[in-house]
Short mmCIF file of C-alpha atoms in Angstrom, two decimals:
data_model
loop_
_atom_site.label_atom_id
_atom_site.label_comp_id
_atom_site.label_asym_id
_atom_site.label_seq_id
_atom_site.Cartn_x
_atom_site.Cartn_y
_atom_site.Cartn_z
CA GLY A 214 147.90 31.03 -100.61
CA GLU A 215 147.62 34.36 -98.62
CA ASN A 216 144.71 36.04 -99.08
CA VAL A 217 145.53 40.03 -97.97
CA GLU A 218 142.44 43.08 -97.36
CA GLN A 219 142.73 45.84 -97.12
CA HIS A 220 140.62 48.68 -95.71
CA PRO A 221 139.55 51.51 -95.91
CA SER A 222 139.82 52.20 -100.22
CA THR A 223 139.94 56.13 -99.88
CA LEU A 224 140.88 58.24 -96.43
CA SER A 225 140.73 61.73 -96.11
CA VAL A 226 142.03 63.59 -93.27
CA GLN A 227 142.89 67.16 -91.99
CA GLU A 228 145.87 67.67 -91.34
CA GLY A 229 146.62 67.49 -87.71
CA ASP A 230 144.63 64.59 -87.01
CA SER A 231 144.74 61.28 -87.31
CA ALA A 232 144.82 58.16 -90.04
CA VAL A 233 144.25 54.85 -89.52
CA ILE A 234 144.22 51.84 -91.88
CA LYS A 235 144.01 47.58 -91.36
CA CYS A 236 144.67 44.71 -92.99
CA THR A 237 143.63 40.96 -92.53
CA TYR A 238 145.45 38.19 -93.67
CA SER A 239 144.06 34.45 -93.78
CA ASP A 240 147.84 32.66 -93.61
CA SER A 241 148.79 32.10 -90.30
CA ALA A 242 152.24 31.25 -91.63
CA SER A 243 152.87 34.46 -92.84
CA ASN A 244 155.88 35.51 -90.08
CA TYR A 245 156.33 39.27 -91.86
CA PHE A 246 154.27 42.54 -92.52
CA PRO A 247 155.32 45.54 -94.05
CA TRP A 248 153.84 48.46 -95.18
CA TYR A 249 154.61 50.80 -98.32
CA LYS A 250 154.16 54.26 -99.68
CA GLN A 251 153.61 54.51 -102.65
CA GLU A 252 153.91 58.56 -104.84
CA LEU A 253 152.21 58.52 -108.32
CA GLY A 254 154.36 56.42 -110.66
CA LYS A 255 156.79 55.47 -107.90
CA ARG A 256 158.12 52.72 -105.97
CA PRO A 257 156.45 51.25 -103.48
CA GLN A 258 158.64 52.64 -100.37
CA LEU A 259 158.96 50.71 -96.64
CA ILE A 260 158.24 52.57 -94.20
CA ILE A 261 157.80 50.12 -91.11
CA ASP A 262 157.21 46.61 -91.12
CA ILE A 263 157.07 44.47 -88.14
CA ARG A 264 157.70 40.41 -87.54
CA SER A 265 155.54 38.21 -86.31
CA ASN A 266 157.50 38.08 -82.59
CA VAL A 267 156.16 41.39 -82.18
CA GLY A 268 153.71 43.04 -81.47
CA GLU A 269 153.60 46.55 -82.00
CA LYS A 270 156.39 48.70 -83.39
CA LYS A 271 156.27 52.66 -83.28
CA ASP A 272 159.07 55.41 -85.49
CA GLN A 273 157.85 58.80 -84.99
CA ARG A 274 154.83 59.41 -86.39
CA ILE A 275 154.00 56.43 -87.60
CA ALA A 276 153.47 52.69 -85.93
CA VAL A 277 152.17 49.50 -86.07
CA THR A 278 149.91 47.01 -84.59
CA LEU A 279 149.67 43.81 -85.24
CA ASN A 280 147.33 41.03 -83.79
CA LYS A 281 148.08 37.05 -84.57
CA THR A 282 145.46 35.63 -83.13
CA ALA A 283 142.69 37.61 -84.89
CA LYS A 284 145.35 37.50 -88.07
CA HIS A 285 145.60 42.11 -88.43
CA PHE A 286 147.50 44.62 -88.59
CA SER A 287 146.96 48.19 -88.44
CA LEU A 288 148.78 51.30 -89.69
CA HIS A 289 148.53 54.51 -87.83
CA ILE A 290 149.62 57.77 -87.92
CA THR A 291 149.61 60.58 -86.30
CA GLU A 292 149.97 64.38 -86.57
CA THR A 293 148.82 64.17 -90.19
CA GLN A 294 150.73 66.52 -92.60
CA PRO A 295 150.07 67.27 -96.79
CA GLU A 296 153.11 65.02 -97.47
CA ASP A 297 151.66 62.49 -96.38
CA SER A 298 149.59 61.36 -98.69
CA ALA A 299 149.92 58.94 -101.15
CA VAL A 300 149.12 55.19 -101.79
CA TYR A 301 149.71 52.97 -98.70
CA PHE A 302 150.07 49.14 -99.13
CA CYS A 303 150.63 46.86 -96.38
CA ALA A 304 151.45 43.22 -97.15
CA ALA A 305 152.07 39.82 -96.00
CA ARG A 306 155.06 37.64 -96.51
CA THR A 307 155.32 33.77 -96.92
CA ARG A 308 156.92 31.29 -97.29
CA GLU A 309 157.11 28.48 -100.54
CA GLY A 310 159.10 26.28 -101.20
CA SER A 311 162.54 28.50 -100.65
CA ASN A 312 161.62 31.52 -101.84
CA TYR A 313 159.62 33.87 -99.62
CA LYS A 314 156.42 35.92 -101.35
CA LEU A 315 154.78 38.67 -100.44
CA THR A 316 151.05 39.37 -100.96
CA PHE A 317 150.06 42.94 -101.34
CA GLY A 318 146.57 44.19 -99.87
CA LYS A 319 144.47 46.05 -102.74
CA GLY A 320 145.77 49.58 -101.02
CA THR A 321 144.77 52.94 -98.74
CA LEU A 322 144.16 56.50 -101.16
CA LEU A 323 145.47 58.77 -98.00
CA THR A 324 144.55 61.99 -98.85
CA VAL A 325 145.43 65.15 -96.08
CA ASN A 326 143.74 68.39 -96.65
CA PRO A 327 145.79 71.00 -95.29
CA GLY B 243 169.31 50.12 -97.80
CA ALA B 244 170.20 47.28 -100.90
CA VAL B 245 169.40 49.12 -104.15
CA VAL B 246 167.08 48.04 -107.06
CA SER B 247 167.28 49.01 -110.74
CA GLN B 248 165.64 49.11 -113.23
CA HIS B 249 165.51 50.28 -117.42
CA PRO B 250 163.73 51.24 -119.43
CA SER B 251 161.04 54.31 -117.06
CA ARG B 252 159.46 55.01 -119.68
CA VAL B 253 159.07 53.15 -122.89
CA ILE B 254 156.22 53.86 -126.15
CA CYS B 255 156.24 50.69 -128.44
CA LYS B 256 154.41 50.10 -131.60
CA SER B 257 151.38 46.70 -131.20
CA GLY B 258 152.85 43.57 -131.89
CA THR B 259 156.63 44.02 -131.22
CA SER B 260 158.75 42.83 -128.90
CA VAL B 261 159.61 45.12 -125.26
CA LYS B 262 162.39 43.77 -122.40
CA ILE B 263 162.41 45.75 -119.08
CA GLU B 264 165.53 44.98 -116.99
CA CYS B 265 165.65 44.81 -113.18
CA ARG B 266 169.22 44.65 -111.39
CA SER B 267 170.54 44.57 -108.12
CA LEU B 268 173.29 47.21 -107.77
CA ASP B 269 175.05 45.94 -104.55
CA PHE B 270 173.71 42.46 -103.58
CA GLN B 271 173.42 38.92 -105.14
CA ALA B 272 169.48 38.34 -106.06
CA THR B 273 168.87 34.38 -106.31
CA THR B 274 165.20 35.97 -106.48
CA MET B 275 163.33 38.77 -108.57
CA PHE B 276 160.18 39.84 -108.80
CA TRP B 277 157.38 41.20 -111.44
CA TYR B 278 154.29 42.88 -110.25
CA ARG B 279 152.03 44.93 -113.01
CA GLN B 280 150.02 47.76 -111.36
CA PHE B 281 147.49 49.33 -112.97
CA PRO B 282 146.25 52.83 -112.35
CA LYS B 283 145.40 53.30 -108.85
CA LYS B 284 145.44 49.86 -108.04
CA SER B 285 147.25 47.51 -106.12
CA LEU B 286 150.25 45.86 -107.25
CA MET B 287 149.83 42.15 -108.98
CA LEU B 288 152.54 39.83 -108.66
CA MET B 289 153.05 38.05 -111.98
CA ALA B 290 156.30 35.64 -111.70
CA THR B 291 159.25 34.99 -109.57
CA SER B 292 162.25 34.78 -111.56
CA ASN B 293 165.60 32.67 -109.90
CA GLU B 294 169.08 32.15 -111.44
CA GLY B 295 169.41 30.24 -113.18
CA SER B 296 166.24 28.38 -113.49
CA LYS B 297 162.80 28.83 -115.21
CA ALA B 298 160.71 31.75 -114.10
CA THR B 299 157.15 30.30 -111.87
CA TYR B 300 154.78 32.23 -112.96
CA GLU B 301 151.50 33.27 -110.78
CA GLN B 302 148.04 31.79 -112.20
CA GLY B 303 147.08 34.13 -115.81
CA VAL B 304 149.95 35.44 -116.48
CA GLU B 305 150.33 33.96 -120.05
CA LYS B 306 154.52 33.08 -119.67
CA ASP B 307 154.85 32.76 -123.63
CA LYS B 308 153.88 36.95 -123.57
CA PHE B 309 155.81 37.90 -120.92
CA LEU B 310 159.36 36.33 -120.79
CA ILE B 311 161.21 36.07 -117.63
CA ASN B 312 164.79 36.13 -117.86
CA HIS B 313 167.72 35.35 -114.84
CA ALA B 314 170.56 35.21 -116.16
CA SER B 315 172.51 36.11 -113.81
CA LEU B 316 172.75 37.14 -109.98
CA THR B 317 172.32 40.78 -110.77
CA LEU B 318 170.04 41.18 -113.59
CA SER B 319 166.60 39.79 -114.63
CA THR B 320 164.48 40.64 -117.38
CA LEU B 321 160.59 41.23 -118.53
CA THR B 322 160.48 40.88 -121.99
CA VAL B 323 156.88 41.49 -123.06
CA THR B 324 156.11 39.69 -126.74
CA SER B 325 153.26 40.78 -129.04
CA ALA B 326 152.55 43.97 -126.63
CA HIS B 327 149.13 44.96 -127.27
CA PRO B 328 147.33 48.06 -125.99
CA GLU B 329 145.93 46.25 -122.99
CA ASP B 330 149.90 44.92 -121.63
CA SER B 331 149.87 48.75 -121.31
CA SER B 332 150.73 49.72 -117.51
CA PHE B 333 153.45 49.60 -114.60
CA TYR B 334 155.59 46.71 -114.43
CA ILE B 335 157.74 46.89 -110.82
CA CYS B 336 160.33 44.21 -109.87
CA SER B 337 161.78 43.49 -106.50
CA ALA B 338 163.98 41.66 -104.84
CA PHE B 339 164.86 39.71 -100.96
CA ARG B 340 168.09 40.20 -100.09
CA THR B 341 169.64 37.38 -97.92
CA LEU B 342 168.66 37.71 -94.29
CA GLN B 343 166.84 40.56 -94.40
CA PRO B 344 163.09 40.49 -95.12
CA GLU B 345 162.36 43.52 -96.67
CA ALA B 346 161.94 43.75 -100.20
CA PHE B 347 164.13 46.25 -101.96
CA PHE B 348 161.75 47.64 -105.25
CA GLY B 349 163.24 48.66 -108.60
CA GLN B 350 161.77 52.65 -109.35
CA GLY B 351 158.84 50.75 -112.79
CA THR B 352 158.46 50.51 -116.26
CA ARG B 353 155.35 52.41 -117.75
CA LEU B 354 154.95 50.82 -120.90
CA THR B 355 152.35 52.08 -123.57
CA VAL B 356 151.37 50.50 -126.55
CA VAL B 357 150.08 52.11 -128.83
#
């Protein structure tokens, strides 16, 4: 099955700096890669996603890049703010039979220091 | 966006009792729902895939007799933790895909504490 590796596990930056989180996946059939932000005790919230036919996508301060050949994708947050502090998960979606399945990375705890 | 509602948000139960968690898709029909378990500061681990009208598909290592899943309608899946023990204490989250949309929608999660 799919295996998603995520690095780093923790990341601390100063407010205004950029943050980069990287993920790799193993199944070349994976075709959709979402990123989720999860605050303590709350549900994961989709912040950006990218499909396998696109190399880069940007939404204001957040961008995601995908390298299908190397099977890795990255989340970039620019001009970080304290409210960006949370756990971020990458995921890869594969199809198993008639169902889709999401496999998550282990998460990155991002701390933005004021 | 689509809404998935999970209930209860918190539950405390005694060892040996059973607890039922509900996951509802409020504005769409979900033929498939997913149940995850999350330990503190850890990732979401898929427990099982719930299919409407058929048996759930459990991930390796998940006891199907302990974690009973029922998906009796296109908008409701339930997870019952039977004979709960303190080690079952965790955060349980459900999610669903909406037809023709790739993103997963998550319930609010249920914090289960077994005392």
